[in-house]
Coordinates of C-alpha atoms and ligand atoms in Angstrom, one line a residue:
M1 CA 224.4 162.1 80.1
T2 CA 224.4 164.7 77.3
P3 CA 224.3 163.6 73.6
S4 CA 227.9 164.7 73.1
E5 CA 229.0 162.5 76.1
V6 CA 227.2 159.5 74.5
L7 CA 228.9 160.2 71.2
L8 CA 232.3 160.5 72.9
G9 CA 231.8 157.2 74.7
L10 CA 230.7 155.5 71.4
C11 CA 233.8 156.9 69.6
Y12 CA 236.1 155.5 72.3
V13 CA 234.4 152.1 72.2
L14 CA 234.8 152.0 68.5
A15 CA 238.4 153.2 68.6
S16 CA 239.3 150.6 71.2
A17 CA 237.8 147.8 69.1
L18 CA 239.7 149.1 66.0
F19 CA 243.0 149.1 68.1
V20 CA 242.4 145.5 69.0
L21 CA 241.7 144.5 65.4
C22 CA 244.8 146.5 64.3
L23 CA 247.0 144.4 66.6
R24 CA 245.4 141.2 65.3
G25 CA 246.0 142.3 61.7
L26 CA 249.7 143.1 62.5
A27 CA 250.3 139.5 63.5
G28 CA 250.8 138.3 59.9
P29 CA 252.3 139.9 56.7
E30 CA 249.1 139.4 54.6
T31 CA 246.9 141.2 57.1
A32 CA 249.5 143.7 58.3
R33 CA 248.5 146.5 55.9
R34 CA 244.8 146.2 56.8
G35 CA 245.7 146.0 60.5
L36 CA 247.6 149.3 60.1
L37 CA 244.7 151.0 58.3
L38 CA 242.3 149.9 61.1
G39 CA 244.6 151.3 63.7
Q40 CA 244.9 154.6 61.9
L41 CA 241.1 154.8 61.6
G42 CA 240.8 154.0 65.3
M43 CA 243.2 156.8 66.1
L44 CA 241.3 159.3 63.8
I45 CA 238.0 158.4 65.6
A46 CA 239.6 158.7 69.0
V47 CA 241.1 162.1 68.2
V48 CA 238.0 163.5 66.5
G49 CA 235.9 162.2 69.4
T50 CA 238.2 163.9 71.9
L51 CA 238.0 167.2 70.0
L52 CA 234.2 167.1 70.7
H53 CA 234.8 167.1 74.4
R54 CA 232.7 169.8 76.0
E55 CA 235.5 170.9 78.3
I56 CA 237.6 172.1 75.4
L57 CA 237.0 175.9 75.2
R58 CA 239.5 176.9 72.5
Y59 CA 241.2 175.1 69.6
D60 CA 244.1 177.4 68.8
W61 CA 246.7 175.5 70.9
I62 CA 245.4 172.1 69.7
L63 CA 245.7 173.3 66.1
A64 CA 249.2 174.5 66.7
G65 CA 250.1 171.1 68.2
L66 CA 248.6 169.4 65.2
V67 CA 250.6 171.4 62.7
V68 CA 253.9 171.0 64.7
G69 CA 253.3 167.2 65.3
S70 CA 252.3 166.5 61.7
G71 CA 255.4 168.5 60.4
I72 CA 257.7 166.4 62.6
G73 CA 256.0 163.2 61.5
V74 CA 256.3 164.1 57.8
A75 CA 260.0 165.1 58.3
I76 CA 260.8 161.9 60.1
S77 CA 259.2 159.7 57.4
A78 CA 260.8 161.7 54.5
R79 CA 264.3 161.7 56.0
I80 CA 264.6 158.2 57.5
P81 CA 264.1 155.3 55.1
M82 CA 262.0 152.2 55.9
T83 CA 265.2 150.2 56.2
K84 CA 266.1 152.3 59.3
M85 CA 262.8 151.6 60.9
P86 CA 264.3 151.1 64.4
E87 CA 265.6 154.6 64.3
R88 CA 262.2 156.0 63.2
I89 CA 260.4 154.1 66.0
A90 CA 263.0 155.2 68.6
M91 CA 262.2 158.9 67.6
S92 CA 258.5 158.4 67.7
H93 CA 258.7 156.8 71.1
A94 CA 260.8 159.7 72.3
F95 CA 258.1 162.2 71.3
G96 CA 255.3 159.9 72.7
G97 CA 257.1 159.7 76.1
L98 CA 257.7 163.5 76.1
A99 CA 254.1 164.2 75.3
S100 CA 252.9 161.9 78.2
A101 CA 255.4 163.5 80.6
L102 CA 254.4 167.1 79.7
V103 CA 250.7 166.3 80.0
G104 CA 251.6 164.9 83.5
V105 CA 253.5 168.1 84.5
A106 CA 250.6 170.3 83.2
E107 CA 248.0 168.2 85.0
F108 CA 250.0 168.4 88.2
H109 CA 250.0 172.2 88.2
R110 CA 246.3 172.3 87.2
Q111 CA 245.3 170.0 90.1
M112 CA 247.5 172.0 92.5
D113 CA 245.8 175.2 91.3
V114 CA 242.3 173.9 91.9
G115 CA 243.5 172.5 95.3
H116 CA 242.5 168.9 95.1
L117 CA 245.1 166.3 94.2
S118 CA 244.1 162.9 95.5
R119 CA 246.7 160.2 96.4
F120 CA 245.5 158.1 93.5
E121 CA 245.9 161.0 91.0
M122 CA 249.3 161.8 92.4
G123 CA 250.4 158.2 92.1
A124 CA 249.2 158.1 88.4
L125 CA 250.9 161.4 87.7
G126 CA 254.1 160.2 89.3
F127 CA 254.2 157.1 87.2
E128 CA 253.4 159.1 84.1
V129 CA 256.2 161.7 84.4
F130 CA 258.8 159.1 85.5
L131 CA 258.1 156.7 82.7
G132 CA 257.4 159.5 80.1
F133 CA 260.8 161.2 80.8
L134 CA 262.6 157.9 81.0
T135 CA 261.2 156.9 77.6
F136 CA 262.2 160.3 76.2
T137 CA 265.9 160.1 77.0
A138 CA 266.2 156.2 76.6
S139 CA 264.7 156.5 73.1
W140 CA 267.2 159.2 72.1
V141 CA 270.1 157.3 73.4
A142 CA 268.9 154.2 71.5
Y143 CA 268.5 156.4 68.4
A144 CA 272.0 157.8 68.8
K145 CA 273.5 154.3 69.2
L146 CA 271.7 153.0 66.1
R147 CA 272.6 156.1 64.1
G148 CA 276.3 155.7 65.2
L149 CA 276.3 159.1 66.9
V150 CA 277.5 157.4 70.0
T151 CA 279.5 154.1 70.0
G152 CA 277.3 151.0 69.7
A153 CA 279.6 149.2 72.1
P154 CA 278.3 148.9 75.7
I155 CA 279.5 151.9 77.7
T156 CA 280.2 150.6 81.2
Y157 CA 282.0 151.9 84.3
R158 CA 282.7 150.6 87.8
G159 CA 279.7 150.6 90.1
Q160 CA 277.3 151.2 87.3
N161 CA 274.7 148.7 88.6
L162 CA 274.9 150.3 92.1
V163 CA 274.3 153.8 90.6
N164 CA 271.3 152.5 88.7
L165 CA 270.0 150.7 91.8
L166 CA 270.4 153.9 93.9
L167 CA 268.5 155.9 91.2
A168 CA 265.7 153.3 91.1
A169 CA 265.5 153.5 94.9
A170 CA 265.4 157.3 94.8
A171 CA 262.5 157.1 92.3
V172 CA 260.5 154.7 94.5
A173 CA 261.1 156.9 97.6
A174 CA 260.1 160.1 95.7
L175 CA 256.9 158.4 94.4
A176 CA 256.1 157.0 97.9
L177 CA 256.5 160.4 99.4
L178 CA 254.3 162.1 96.8
V179 CA 251.5 159.4 97.2
A180 CA 251.7 159.7 101.0
S181 CA 251.5 163.5 100.8
P182 CA 250.4 164.8 97.4
G183 CA 251.9 168.1 96.3
H184 CA 255.6 168.9 96.9
P185 CA 256.7 170.4 93.6
Y186 CA 260.4 169.8 94.4
V187 CA 259.9 166.1 94.9
F188 CA 257.8 165.9 91.8
Y189 CA 260.4 167.6 89.7
G190 CA 263.1 165.5 91.3
L191 CA 261.2 162.4 90.1
C192 CA 261.1 163.9 86.6
A193 CA 264.8 164.4 86.7
I194 CA 265.5 160.9 87.9
G195 CA 263.4 159.6 85.0
L196 CA 265.5 161.6 82.5
I197 CA 268.8 160.3 84.1
V198 CA 267.7 156.7 84.3
G199 CA 266.8 156.7 80.6
V200 CA 270.4 157.6 79.8
T201 CA 272.2 155.5 82.4
G202 CA 270.0 152.5 81.7
V203 CA 270.6 152.4 77.9
L204 CA 274.3 153.3 77.7
P205 CA 275.6 149.9 79.0
I206 CA 273.5 148.0 76.4
G207 CA 275.2 147.1 73.0
G208 CA 274.0 148.8 69.9
A209 CA 272.6 145.6 68.3
D210 CA 270.4 145.0 71.3
M211 CA 268.7 148.4 70.7
P212 CA 265.6 146.8 69.0
V213 CA 264.8 145.1 72.4
V214 CA 265.4 148.4 74.2
I215 CA 263.1 150.1 71.7
S216 CA 260.3 147.6 72.2
L217 CA 260.7 148.0 75.9
N218 CA 260.5 151.7 75.5
N219 CA 257.3 151.1 73.5
S220 CA 256.1 149.3 76.6
Y221 CA 257.1 152.2 79.0
A222 CA 255.5 154.8 76.7
G223 CA 252.3 152.7 76.6
L224 CA 252.3 152.5 80.4
A225 CA 253.0 156.2 80.7
A226 CA 249.9 156.8 78.4
C227 CA 247.9 154.4 80.5
A228 CA 248.9 156.3 83.7
T229 CA 247.9 159.6 81.9
G230 CA 244.5 158.0 81.2
F231 CA 244.0 157.3 85.0
A232 CA 245.2 160.8 85.9
L233 CA 242.8 162.5 83.3
G234 CA 240.0 159.9 83.7
S235 CA 240.3 159.1 80.0
Q236 CA 239.1 155.5 79.1
I237 CA 240.6 155.6 75.6
L238 CA 244.1 156.4 77.0
I239 CA 243.8 153.7 79.5
V240 CA 242.8 151.1 76.9
S241 CA 245.3 152.2 74.2
G242 CA 248.1 152.7 76.7
A243 CA 247.5 149.2 78.2
L244 CA 247.5 147.6 74.7
D245 CA 250.6 149.5 73.7
G246 CA 252.4 148.6 77.0
A247 CA 251.5 144.9 76.8
S248 CA 252.3 144.5 73.1
G249 CA 255.8 146.2 73.5
F250 CA 256.5 144.0 76.5
L251 CA 255.4 140.8 74.6
L252 CA 257.5 141.7 71.6
S253 CA 260.6 142.2 73.9
I254 CA 259.9 138.8 75.4
L255 CA 259.5 137.2 72.0
M256 CA 262.8 138.8 70.7
S257 CA 264.8 137.7 73.7
K258 CA 263.3 134.2 73.5
A259 CA 264.3 133.9 69.8
M260 CA 267.8 134.9 70.8
N261 CA 267.7 132.5 73.8
R262 CA 268.7 135.4 76.1
S263 CA 267.3 136.6 79.3
F264 CA 266.1 140.1 79.9
A265 CA 268.8 140.5 82.5
N266 CA 271.4 139.5 80.0
I267 CA 270.2 142.0 77.5
L268 CA 269.8 144.9 80.0
F269 CA 272.8 144.3 82.2
G270 CA 275.0 141.8 80.3
A271 CA 276.8 144.4 78.0
F272 CA 276.4 141.9 75.2
G273 CA 277.3 142.7 71.5
T274 CA 280.3 144.8 70.9
D275 CA 281.5 146.4 67.7
V276 CA 284.7 144.3 67.8
A277 CA 284.7 140.8 66.4
P278 CA 287.0 138.8 68.8
A279 CA 286.7 135.7 66.6
H280 CA 288.5 137.5 63.7
A281 CA 292.1 136.8 64.7
Q282 CA 291.4 133.0 65.0
A283 CA 289.2 132.9 61.9
V284 CA 291.9 134.1 59.5
A285 CA 294.2 131.4 60.7
R286 CA 291.8 128.6 59.8
A287 CA 291.5 127.2 56.3
Y288 CA 288.3 127.9 54.3
N289 CA 287.2 127.6 50.7
E290 CA 287.3 131.0 49.2
A291 CA 285.3 130.9 45.9
T292 CA 284.7 133.1 43.0
I293 CA 281.4 134.3 41.5
E294 CA 282.0 131.8 38.7
D295 CA 282.4 129.0 41.2
A296 CA 279.1 130.0 42.8
G297 CA 277.4 130.2 39.4
A298 CA 278.6 126.7 38.5
V299 CA 277.0 125.3 41.8
L300 CA 273.7 127.1 41.1
R301 CA 273.6 125.9 37.5
A302 CA 273.8 122.3 38.9
S303 CA 271.1 122.9 41.5
Q304 CA 267.3 122.1 41.4
T305 CA 266.5 123.4 44.9
V306 CA 267.9 126.5 46.5
I307 CA 267.2 128.2 49.8
V308 CA 268.1 131.8 50.4
I309 CA 268.9 132.9 54.0
P310 CA 269.0 136.7 54.3
G311 CA 270.6 138.4 57.3
Y312 CA 271.7 141.7 58.6
G313 CA 274.3 142.0 55.8
M314 CA 271.5 142.1 53.2
A315 CA 270.1 145.2 54.9
V316 CA 273.6 146.8 55.1
S317 CA 274.3 146.2 51.4
Q318 CA 270.6 146.9 50.4
A319 CA 270.8 143.7 48.4
Q320 CA 267.1 142.7 48.5
H321 CA 266.4 143.6 44.9
A322 CA 269.4 141.7 43.7
V323 CA 268.3 138.7 45.8
R324 CA 264.9 138.8 44.1
D325 CA 266.5 139.1 40.7
L326 CA 268.8 136.2 41.3
A327 CA 265.9 134.1 42.5
A328 CA 264.0 135.1 39.3
S329 CA 266.9 134.0 37.1
L330 CA 267.0 130.7 39.0
E331 CA 263.3 130.2 38.7
R332 CA 263.4 130.8 35.0
R333 CA 265.8 127.9 34.9
G334 CA 263.2 125.7 36.7
V335 CA 264.9 125.9 40.1
D336 CA 262.7 125.8 43.2
V337 CA 263.7 128.9 45.3
K338 CA 262.6 129.4 48.9
Y339 CA 263.5 132.0 51.5
A340 CA 264.3 131.0 55.1
I341 CA 263.5 133.8 57.6
H342 CA 264.9 133.7 61.1
P343 CA 262.9 135.5 63.8
V344 CA 265.9 137.6 64.8
A345 CA 267.7 137.9 61.5
G346 CA 268.8 141.5 61.0
R347 CA 268.3 144.1 63.7
M348 CA 264.5 144.2 64.4
P349 CA 261.6 141.8 64.2
G350 CA 260.4 141.4 60.7
H351 CA 263.5 143.2 59.3
M352 CA 264.0 140.7 56.5
N353 CA 260.2 140.5 55.7
V354 CA 260.1 144.3 55.3
L355 CA 263.1 144.4 52.9
L356 CA 261.9 141.4 50.8
A357 CA 258.4 142.9 50.7
E358 CA 259.9 146.1 49.4
A359 CA 261.5 144.0 46.6
N360 CA 258.1 142.4 45.9
V361 CA 259.1 138.9 46.9
A362 CA 255.9 136.9 47.3
Y363 CA 254.9 136.1 51.0
D364 CA 254.3 132.4 50.1
R365 CA 258.0 132.0 49.3
L366 CA 259.1 133.0 52.8
F367 CA 259.3 130.2 55.4
E368 CA 259.8 130.5 59.1
L369 CA 262.5 128.5 60.9
D370 CA 260.3 125.5 62.1
D371 CA 258.6 125.2 58.7
I372 CA 261.8 125.0 56.7
N373 CA 264.5 123.5 58.9
D374 CA 263.8 119.9 57.8
D375 CA 264.2 120.9 54.1
F376 CA 267.9 121.7 54.3
A377 CA 268.9 118.0 54.2
R378 CA 267.2 117.7 50.8
T379 CA 268.4 121.0 49.4
D380 CA 271.1 121.4 46.7
A381 CA 272.3 124.8 47.5
V382 CA 271.9 127.4 50.3
I383 CA 272.8 131.1 49.6
V384 CA 273.6 132.9 52.9
V385 CA 273.2 136.6 52.1
G386 CA 275.0 138.5 54.9
A387 CA 273.7 136.2 57.7
N388 CA 276.0 134.9 60.3
D389 CA 274.7 134.2 63.8
V390 CA 271.4 132.7 62.6
V391 CA 273.4 130.1 60.6
N392 CA 276.0 129.3 63.3
P393 CA 276.0 125.6 64.3
A394 CA 277.6 126.6 67.6
A395 CA 274.1 127.5 68.8
K396 CA 273.3 123.8 68.6
K397 CA 276.6 122.2 69.4
D398 CA 278.7 124.3 71.7
A399 CA 277.3 124.6 75.2
T400 CA 279.9 127.2 76.1
S401 CA 279.0 129.5 73.3
P402 CA 277.2 132.8 74.2
I403 CA 274.6 131.9 71.5
Y404 CA 274.1 128.3 72.7
G405 CA 270.4 127.5 72.6
M406 CA 269.3 130.1 70.0
P407 CA 267.4 128.2 67.4
V408 CA 269.3 128.3 64.1
F409 CA 268.9 126.9 60.5
N410 CA 270.3 123.4 59.7
V411 CA 272.2 125.0 56.8
E412 CA 275.2 122.6 57.2
Q413 CA 273.0 119.7 56.1
S414 CA 272.5 121.0 52.6
R415 CA 274.7 119.8 49.7
S416 CA 276.4 123.1 49.1
V417 CA 276.5 126.4 51.0
I418 CA 277.4 129.7 49.4
V419 CA 278.1 132.4 51.9
L420 CA 278.1 136.0 50.8
K421 CA 279.9 138.4 53.2
R422 CA 282.7 140.9 53.0
S423 CA 285.2 139.2 55.3
M424 CA 285.7 136.4 57.8
N425 CA 284.6 138.7 60.7
A426 CA 282.1 137.5 63.2
G427 CA 278.5 138.7 63.3
F428 CA 276.6 140.6 66.1
S429 CA 277.5 138.0 68.8
G430 CA 281.2 138.1 68.1
V431 CA 281.2 134.3 67.9
E432 CA 283.3 132.4 65.3
N433 CA 281.1 130.5 62.8
D434 CA 282.2 126.9 62.0
L435 CA 279.9 126.8 59.0
F436 CA 282.4 129.0 57.1
F437 CA 285.1 126.4 57.5
Q438 CA 283.1 123.3 56.4
P439 CA 284.2 121.5 53.3
N440 CA 280.8 122.1 51.6
T441 CA 280.8 125.8 52.3
M442 CA 282.1 128.3 49.7
M443 CA 283.0 131.8 50.9
V444 CA 282.4 134.4 48.2
L445 CA 283.8 137.5 49.9
G446 CA 282.7 141.0 48.9
D447 CA 279.7 143.3 49.3
A448 CA 276.5 141.1 49.0
K449 CA 274.8 143.3 46.4
K450 CA 277.8 143.4 44.1
T451 CA 278.3 139.6 44.4
L452 CA 274.7 138.9 43.7
L453 CA 274.7 141.1 40.6
G454 CA 277.8 139.2 39.5
M455 CA 276.1 135.9 40.0
I456 CA 273.1 137.0 38.0
A457 CA 275.4 138.1 35.1
E458 CA 277.2 134.7 35.5
L459 CA 273.9 132.8 35.3
R460 CA 272.8 134.7 32.2
A461 CA 276.2 134.1 30.5
Ligands
LIG501 P1 274.9 139.0 62.1 O1 275.1 137.8 62.9 O2 275.0 140.3 62.7 O3 275.8 138.9 60.8 C1 275.7 139.8 59.7 C2 276.8 139.6 58.8 O4 276.6 140.4 57.7 C3 278.2 140.0 59.3 O5 278.9 138.8 59.7 C4 278.8 140.8 58.2 O6 280.0 140.1 57.8 C5 277.8 140.7 57.1 N1 277.7 141.9 56.3 C6 277.7 143.2 56.8 N2 277.6 144.0 55.8 C7 277.7 143.3 54.6 C8 277.6 143.7 53.2 N3 277.6 144.9 52.8 N4 277.7 142.7 52.4 C9 277.8 141.4 52.8 N5 277.8 141.0 54.1 C10 277.7 142.0 55.0 O7 273.4 139.0 61.4 P2 272.3 137.9 61.4 O8 272.8 136.5 61.1 O9 271.1 138.5 60.7 O10 271.9 137.8 63.0 C11 271.2 138.8 63.6 C12 271.9 139.0 65.0 O11 271.3 140.2 65.6 C13 271.6 137.9 65.9 O12 272.7 137.6 66.8 C14 270.5 138.4 66.8 O13 270.4 137.8 68.0 C15 270.8 139.9 66.9 N6 269.6 140.7 67.1 C16 268.6 140.7 66.3 C17 267.4 141.4 66.6 C18 266.2 141.3 65.8 O14 265.1 141.7 66.2 N7 266.3 140.9 64.5 C19 267.4 142.2 67.8 C20 268.5 142.2 68.6 C21 269.6 141.5 68.2 P3 281.2 141.0 57.2 O15 281.5 142.1 58.1 O16 282.3 140.1 57.0 O17 280.7 141.5 55.9

């Protein structure tokens, strides 16, 4: 072994260890920043180590790639705000998938030129290009749905599942043929094309609000594509980092679907989550307590304990700073204020944590579902800020409801509930919410941020 090979090996071991520590750090809000830094350091060491590889003869193309890649990265982070993180992640997965796929195509031709393409290498390259191209198009479709460039409603047509099944069968057949007899550029490019098509046809039937699950699954595919690249190129660091990436994306998808009490099959093939709120027509016909900002202020003035439940509407209205200011006003009056954070509130894991952290709400004020659910019965007032499904008692009581079984907050047990939303429309699941019609619930209708600012002024007055 030459000294540069030893150095390269050491870099890779160190980078792998840093990636593991990064994932460990990302498991909690207090350690997440440190975890990210360790991950970035690991990536830097892996890249610098790779640049020392003795088989690299010239650096001009690498430098051009670095400039273009950094330019795209800076543009993405400058143009897409943190609150639109799923869109950012979808874009970065699209580029990651494309990079793996293009490396696969280049390696295929290189191996063909030198005349030795083993079955194992062919299999790894086949996986790499199929998953890489699939991730590329699937991520762009997910991005377009989140951005509203295509409808967020599931796009379905007759025989869709059959078409997808046939495409999957064609991909397996092409891969088997390539492994049995490596080479065949037409079959290889056919497999690439199927990957591109499956990315589109697989994501179109999935509702816009399920895109976070799709994105974390794409994360998993991109990781597996990178892992396959590692096998094809004989690169240990790609195998390790791709496997970590693939496994973490898959675990996150499982956690998300568990928190929604939905199966993978329901998410991927169930066409769940439409833009239309079917509950609306019935909801307007039922009686509810519409309240004013003054009414809400009066309830808060009489409260000693308050729990805030943020949901997707807080993100839409960008009300996190107003939420923090209202909590500060209440705390100055001696009120104990806590935040209840549901694992799938909003549209991505940690969505509420990110927004509240941006508004400098202290981590120790945030409580997860199991840690706070028993407190509602002894709470004076709950403020529901643009949340709906995560406070819907139907998830506990109505076995016929699509959200039955999803763990939800026991909001209805508190003395008063103040709901801030714009209308009586349903949330993501389209299910009517009985909480809004209970005698102890006050509906303060309007944009959450405006209502919160009004409530702060009311408390000051
Ligand atoms: P939700 O059920 O989608 O309800 C959000 C509510 O916010 C809506 O009812 C809407 O009512 C209100 N809203 C929207 N804009 C508003 C504004 N400017 N001001 C005030 N209110 C506003 O949200 P959620 O309770 O957070 O539940 C999340 C849902 O997303 C769950 O069903 C979950 O399963 C799903 N999901 C989450 C994830 C994740 O990782 N977090 C992933 C996939 C799916 P109006 O229109 O009447 O204002």
